[in-house]
Coordinates of C-alpha atoms in Angstrom, one line a residue:
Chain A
X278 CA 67.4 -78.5 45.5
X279 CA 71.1 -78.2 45.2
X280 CA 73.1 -78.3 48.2
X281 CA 75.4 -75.6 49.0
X282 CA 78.8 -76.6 49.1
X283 CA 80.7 -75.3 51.7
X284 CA 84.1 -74.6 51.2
X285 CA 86.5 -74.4 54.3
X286 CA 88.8 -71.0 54.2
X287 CA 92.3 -71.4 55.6
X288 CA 93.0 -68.7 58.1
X289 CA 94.8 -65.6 56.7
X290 CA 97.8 -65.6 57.9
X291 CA 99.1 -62.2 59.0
X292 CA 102.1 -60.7 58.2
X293 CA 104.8 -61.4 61.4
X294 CA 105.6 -57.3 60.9
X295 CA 102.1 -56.3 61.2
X296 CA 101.5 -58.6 64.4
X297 CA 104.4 -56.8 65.8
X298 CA 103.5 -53.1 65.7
X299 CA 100.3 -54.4 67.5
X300 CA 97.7 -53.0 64.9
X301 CA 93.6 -52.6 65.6
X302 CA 90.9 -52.2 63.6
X303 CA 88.8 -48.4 63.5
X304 CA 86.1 -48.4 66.4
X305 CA 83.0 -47.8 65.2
X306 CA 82.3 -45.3 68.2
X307 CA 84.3 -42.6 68.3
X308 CA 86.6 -42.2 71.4
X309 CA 85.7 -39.8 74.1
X310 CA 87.2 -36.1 74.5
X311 CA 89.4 -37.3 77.2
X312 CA 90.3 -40.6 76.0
X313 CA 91.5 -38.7 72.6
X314 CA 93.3 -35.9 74.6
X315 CA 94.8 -38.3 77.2
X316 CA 96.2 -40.2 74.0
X317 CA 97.9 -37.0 72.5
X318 CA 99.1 -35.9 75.9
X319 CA 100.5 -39.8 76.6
X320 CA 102.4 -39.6 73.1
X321 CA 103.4 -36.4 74.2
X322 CA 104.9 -37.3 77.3
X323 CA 106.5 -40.7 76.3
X324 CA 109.1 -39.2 73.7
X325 CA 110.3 -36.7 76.2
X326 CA 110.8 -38.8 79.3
X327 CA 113.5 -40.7 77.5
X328 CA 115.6 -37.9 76.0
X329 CA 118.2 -36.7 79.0
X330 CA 117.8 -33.1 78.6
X331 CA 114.9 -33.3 80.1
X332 CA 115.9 -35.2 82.6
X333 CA 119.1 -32.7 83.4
X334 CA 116.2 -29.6 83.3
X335 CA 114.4 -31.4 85.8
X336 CA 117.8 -32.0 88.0
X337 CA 118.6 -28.4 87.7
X338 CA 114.8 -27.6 88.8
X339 CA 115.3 -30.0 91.6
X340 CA 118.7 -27.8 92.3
X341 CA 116.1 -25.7 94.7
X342 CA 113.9 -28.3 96.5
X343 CA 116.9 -29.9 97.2
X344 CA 118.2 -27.2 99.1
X345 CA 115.4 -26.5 100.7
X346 CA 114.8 -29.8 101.6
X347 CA 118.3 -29.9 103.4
X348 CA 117.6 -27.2 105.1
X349 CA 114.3 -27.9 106.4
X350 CA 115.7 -31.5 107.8
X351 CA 118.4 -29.5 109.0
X352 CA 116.5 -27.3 111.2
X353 CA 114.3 -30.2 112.5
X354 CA 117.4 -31.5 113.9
X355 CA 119.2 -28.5 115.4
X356 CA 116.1 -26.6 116.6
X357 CA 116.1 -30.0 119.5
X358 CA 119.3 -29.0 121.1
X359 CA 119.7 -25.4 119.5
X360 CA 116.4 -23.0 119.3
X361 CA 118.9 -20.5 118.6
X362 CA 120.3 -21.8 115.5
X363 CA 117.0 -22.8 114.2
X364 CA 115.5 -18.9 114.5
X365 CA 118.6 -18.2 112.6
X366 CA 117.5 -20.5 109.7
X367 CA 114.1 -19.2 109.5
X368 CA 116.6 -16.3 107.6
X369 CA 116.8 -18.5 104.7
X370 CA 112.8 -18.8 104.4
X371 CA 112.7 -22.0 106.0
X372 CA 109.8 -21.2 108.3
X373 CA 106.9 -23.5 106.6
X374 CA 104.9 -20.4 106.2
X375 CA 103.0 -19.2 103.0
X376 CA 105.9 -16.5 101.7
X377 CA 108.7 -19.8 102.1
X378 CA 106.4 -21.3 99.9
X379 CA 105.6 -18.1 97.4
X380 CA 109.1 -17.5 96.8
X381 CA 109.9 -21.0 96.6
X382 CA 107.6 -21.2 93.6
X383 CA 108.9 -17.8 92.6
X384 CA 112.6 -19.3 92.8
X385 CA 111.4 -22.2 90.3
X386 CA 109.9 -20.0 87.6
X387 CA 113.3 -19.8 86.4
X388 CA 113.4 -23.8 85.4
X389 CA 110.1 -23.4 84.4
X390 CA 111.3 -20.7 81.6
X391 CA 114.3 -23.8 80.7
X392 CA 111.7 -25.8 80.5
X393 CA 109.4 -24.4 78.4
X394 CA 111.7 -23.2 75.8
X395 CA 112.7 -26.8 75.9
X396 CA 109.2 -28.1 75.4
X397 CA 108.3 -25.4 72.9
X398 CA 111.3 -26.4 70.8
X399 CA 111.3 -30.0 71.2
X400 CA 107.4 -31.0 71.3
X401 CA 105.7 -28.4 70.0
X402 CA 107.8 -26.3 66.9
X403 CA 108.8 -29.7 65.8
X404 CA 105.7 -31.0 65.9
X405 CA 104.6 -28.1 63.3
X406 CA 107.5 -28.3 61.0
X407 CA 107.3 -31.9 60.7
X408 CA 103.5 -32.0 60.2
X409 CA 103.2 -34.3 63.4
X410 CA 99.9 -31.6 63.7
X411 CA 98.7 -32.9 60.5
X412 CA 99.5 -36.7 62.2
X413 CA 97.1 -36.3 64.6
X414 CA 94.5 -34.4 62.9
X415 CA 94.0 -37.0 60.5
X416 CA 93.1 -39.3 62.9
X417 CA 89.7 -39.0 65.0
X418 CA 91.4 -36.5 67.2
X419 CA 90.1 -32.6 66.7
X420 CA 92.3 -29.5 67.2
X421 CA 90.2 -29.2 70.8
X422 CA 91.5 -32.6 71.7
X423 CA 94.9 -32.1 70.2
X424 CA 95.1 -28.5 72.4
X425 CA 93.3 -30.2 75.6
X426 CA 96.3 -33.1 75.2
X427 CA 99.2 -31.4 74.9
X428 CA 97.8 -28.6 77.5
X429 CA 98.0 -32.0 80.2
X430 CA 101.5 -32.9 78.7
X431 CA 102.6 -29.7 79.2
X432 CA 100.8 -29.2 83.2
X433 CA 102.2 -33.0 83.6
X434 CA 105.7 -32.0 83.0
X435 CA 105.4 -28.3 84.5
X436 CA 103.8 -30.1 87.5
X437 CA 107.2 -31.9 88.0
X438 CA 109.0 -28.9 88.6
X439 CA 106.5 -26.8 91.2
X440 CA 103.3 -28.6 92.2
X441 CA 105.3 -31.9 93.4
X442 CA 108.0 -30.3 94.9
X443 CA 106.1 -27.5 96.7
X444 CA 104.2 -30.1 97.8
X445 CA 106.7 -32.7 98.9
X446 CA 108.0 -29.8 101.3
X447 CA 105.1 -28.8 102.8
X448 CA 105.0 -32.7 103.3
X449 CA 108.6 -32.5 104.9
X450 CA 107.8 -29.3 106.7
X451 CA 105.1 -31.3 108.9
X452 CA 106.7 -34.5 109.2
X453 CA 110.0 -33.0 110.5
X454 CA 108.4 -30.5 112.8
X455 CA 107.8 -31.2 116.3
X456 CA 103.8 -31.5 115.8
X457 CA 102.4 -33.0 113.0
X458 CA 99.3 -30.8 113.5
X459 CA 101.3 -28.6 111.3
X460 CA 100.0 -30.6 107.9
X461 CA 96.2 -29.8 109.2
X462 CA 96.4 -26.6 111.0
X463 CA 97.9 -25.1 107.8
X464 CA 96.3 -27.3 104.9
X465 CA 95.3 -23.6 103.2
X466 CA 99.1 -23.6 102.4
X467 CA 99.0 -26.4 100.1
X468 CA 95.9 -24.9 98.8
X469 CA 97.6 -22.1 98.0
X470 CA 100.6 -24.0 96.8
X471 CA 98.0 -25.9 94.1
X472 CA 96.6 -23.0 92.8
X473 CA 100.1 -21.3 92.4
X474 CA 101.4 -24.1 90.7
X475 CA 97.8 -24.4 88.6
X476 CA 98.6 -20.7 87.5
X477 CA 101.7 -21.0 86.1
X478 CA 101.3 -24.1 84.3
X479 CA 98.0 -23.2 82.6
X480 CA 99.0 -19.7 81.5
X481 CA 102.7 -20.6 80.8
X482 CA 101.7 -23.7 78.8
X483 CA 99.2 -21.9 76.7
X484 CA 101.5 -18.9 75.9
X485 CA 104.1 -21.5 74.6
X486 CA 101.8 -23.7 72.8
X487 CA 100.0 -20.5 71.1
X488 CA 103.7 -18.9 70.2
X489 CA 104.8 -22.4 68.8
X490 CA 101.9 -22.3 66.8
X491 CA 102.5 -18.6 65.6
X492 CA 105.9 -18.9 64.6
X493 CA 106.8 -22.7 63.6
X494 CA 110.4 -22.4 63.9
X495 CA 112.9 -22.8 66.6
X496 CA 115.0 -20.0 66.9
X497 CA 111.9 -17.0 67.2
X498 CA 110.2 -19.0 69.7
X499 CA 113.6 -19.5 71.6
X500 CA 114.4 -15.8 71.8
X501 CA 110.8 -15.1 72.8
Chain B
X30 CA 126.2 16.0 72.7
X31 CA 123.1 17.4 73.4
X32 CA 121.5 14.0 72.4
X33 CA 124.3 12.5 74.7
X34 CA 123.4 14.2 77.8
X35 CA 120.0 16.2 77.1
X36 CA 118.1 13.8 75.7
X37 CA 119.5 9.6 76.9
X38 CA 119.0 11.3 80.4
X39 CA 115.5 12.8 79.8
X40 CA 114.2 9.3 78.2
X41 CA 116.1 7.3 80.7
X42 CA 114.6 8.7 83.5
X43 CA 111.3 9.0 81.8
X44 CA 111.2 4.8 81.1
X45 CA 112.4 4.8 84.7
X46 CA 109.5 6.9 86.2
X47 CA 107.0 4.6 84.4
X48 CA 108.5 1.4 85.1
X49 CA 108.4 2.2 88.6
X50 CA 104.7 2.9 88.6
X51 CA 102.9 -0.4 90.0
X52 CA 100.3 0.1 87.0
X53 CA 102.9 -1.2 84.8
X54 CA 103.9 -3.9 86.1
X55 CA 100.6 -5.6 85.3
X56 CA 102.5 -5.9 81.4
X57 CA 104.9 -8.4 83.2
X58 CA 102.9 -11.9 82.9
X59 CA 105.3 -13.4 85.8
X60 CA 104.2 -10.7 87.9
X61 CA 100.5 -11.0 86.9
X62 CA 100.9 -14.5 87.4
X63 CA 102.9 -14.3 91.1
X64 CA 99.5 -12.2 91.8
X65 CA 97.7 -14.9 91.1
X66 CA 99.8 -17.1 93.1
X67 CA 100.0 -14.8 96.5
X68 CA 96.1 -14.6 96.4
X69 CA 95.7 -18.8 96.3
X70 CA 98.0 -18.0 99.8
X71 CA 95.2 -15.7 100.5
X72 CA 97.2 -12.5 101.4
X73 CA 99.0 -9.8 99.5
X74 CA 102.9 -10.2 100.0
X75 CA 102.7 -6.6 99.7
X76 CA 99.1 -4.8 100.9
X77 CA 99.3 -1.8 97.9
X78 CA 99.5 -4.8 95.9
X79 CA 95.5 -5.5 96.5
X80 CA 93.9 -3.2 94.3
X81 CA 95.9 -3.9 91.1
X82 CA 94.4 -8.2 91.7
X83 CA 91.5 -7.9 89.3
X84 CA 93.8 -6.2 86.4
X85 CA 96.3 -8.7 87.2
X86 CA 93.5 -11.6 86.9
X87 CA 92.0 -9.7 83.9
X88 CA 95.7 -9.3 81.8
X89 CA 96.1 -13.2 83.0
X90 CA 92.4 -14.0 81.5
X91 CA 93.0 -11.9 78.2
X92 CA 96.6 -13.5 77.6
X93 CA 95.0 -17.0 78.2
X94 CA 92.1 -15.9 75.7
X95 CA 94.7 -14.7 73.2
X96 CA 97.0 -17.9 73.5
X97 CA 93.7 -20.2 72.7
X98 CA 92.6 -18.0 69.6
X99 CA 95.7 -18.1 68.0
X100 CA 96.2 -21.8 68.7
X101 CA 92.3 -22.6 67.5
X102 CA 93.4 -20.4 64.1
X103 CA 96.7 -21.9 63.2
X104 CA 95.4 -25.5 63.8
X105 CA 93.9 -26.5 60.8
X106 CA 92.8 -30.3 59.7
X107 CA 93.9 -29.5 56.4
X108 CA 97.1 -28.2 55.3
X109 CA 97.8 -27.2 51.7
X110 CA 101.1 -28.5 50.0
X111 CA 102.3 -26.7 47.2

């Protein structure tokens, strides 16, 4: 019986460039929906963070909060040694109530607009006319997964300029008034701030995505 | 002339008597959608605002609908290059 010779293999050596770009093999599962749409919407996101127009829409967003903010501290501190004063900045919607909030939101619907034309331009038109749709398509993402992702992308970065900052001053409302019952005697507020936000960044990121995808080029979708 | 200051006026005002009609405003989506937002406060900023929630919620629903159509018909695996 002949003995099978065994002949030792030297490992394959890799190329230093592959190695580098950190490549993996095809899983033989296929991934789940949200691990494929939480991909799409994480290579959505990471692109946009580092260019600075973002950055100055957010800023210009922030423009409001800001203001608010000041105020609100302002108050806290005056309404001590001047009631007065304070009743006077309750003008100026700083009175922690439900309309402060509505028109608060209603004031930020303006960088929300800046935004989304931004978006729609930058992430989403491009994204056609380059054939980044394709891209993804070819991989084991569907068009569901590729919608669902770039829906979060877009709530993400929509969520910077309503839902955290309405939030952060109802946060600032109750730990600058006198009682910090405020935060729990008035917790339907933020409830109402959340579902405010949720509607304008669900409906407002749809409309953009499905315009982007109707027209494909910058300039209609900019004037629209 | 008489399209000057017969008719501008009569169209002017007519686009202004509709606009002002609440019904209409339920074609502005940030309106539709600042509905939706004063009813997560649970009030009506404004009380004759009430009745016109549900179209507001329906235009909102239908516009949401539309949007995911359009973006489930121009997404396509496979594009054709000529």
């Amino acid at each position: 019986m002949a003995e099978i010779e065994t002949v030792p293999v030297a490992p394959v050596e890799t190329p230093a460039g592959v190695d580098r770009i950190g490549y993996r093999g095809v899983d033989a599962a296929p991934p789940s929906f949200f691990r494929s749409s939480w991909a799409v919407a994480r290579w959505t996101l990471r692109p946009l963070f580092r260019r600075w127009p973002f950055w100055l829409i957010v800023g210009l967003g922030m423009i409001g909060f800001l203001s608010n903010f000041a105020l609100i501290y302002i108050k806290a501190e005056i309404s001590v040694q001047n009631p007065q004063f304070a009743q006077f900045l309750d003008q100026f919607r700083v009175t922690g109530t439900g309309e402060a909030y509505r028109t608060f939101l209603l004031f930020q619907a303006r960088a929300v607009e800046l935004m989304l034309a931004y978006i729609g331009v930058v992430v989403l038109a491009n994204d056609f006319r380059a054939g980044g749709v394709a891209f993804f398509l070819t991989k084991s993402i569907n068009s569901t997964e590729y919608i669902a992702g770039r829906a979060i992308a877009m709530s993400i970065v929509l969520a910077f300029l309503t839902l955290l900052p309405g939030l952060a001053l109802f946060l600032a409302y109750g730990i600058f008034s006198n009682s910090p019952a405020y935060l729990w005697e008035n917790w339907h507020l933020a409830r109402g701030i959340a579902g405010y936000s949720l509607a304008i960044m669900v409906v407002d990121g749809l409309v953009v995505m499905a315009l982007s995808s109707y027209f494909r080029k910058t300039a209609p979708l900019l004037l629209t | 002339m008489i399209a000057v200051y017969g008719v501008i006026p009569l169209i002017a005002g007519w686009i202004e008597t509709i606009t002002n009609r609440r019904a209409w405003r339920l074609l502005n989506l940030w309106w539709d959608i600042g509905m939706m937002g004063a009813a997560s406060f649970g009030s009506f900023v404004d009380p004759t605002n009430g009745p016109y929630f549900k179209w507001a919620a329906c235009v909102v629903a239908l516009v949401c609908a539309l949007s995911l159509w359009t973006l489930r018909r121009n997404l396509r695996p496979i594009e054709v290059v000529h």
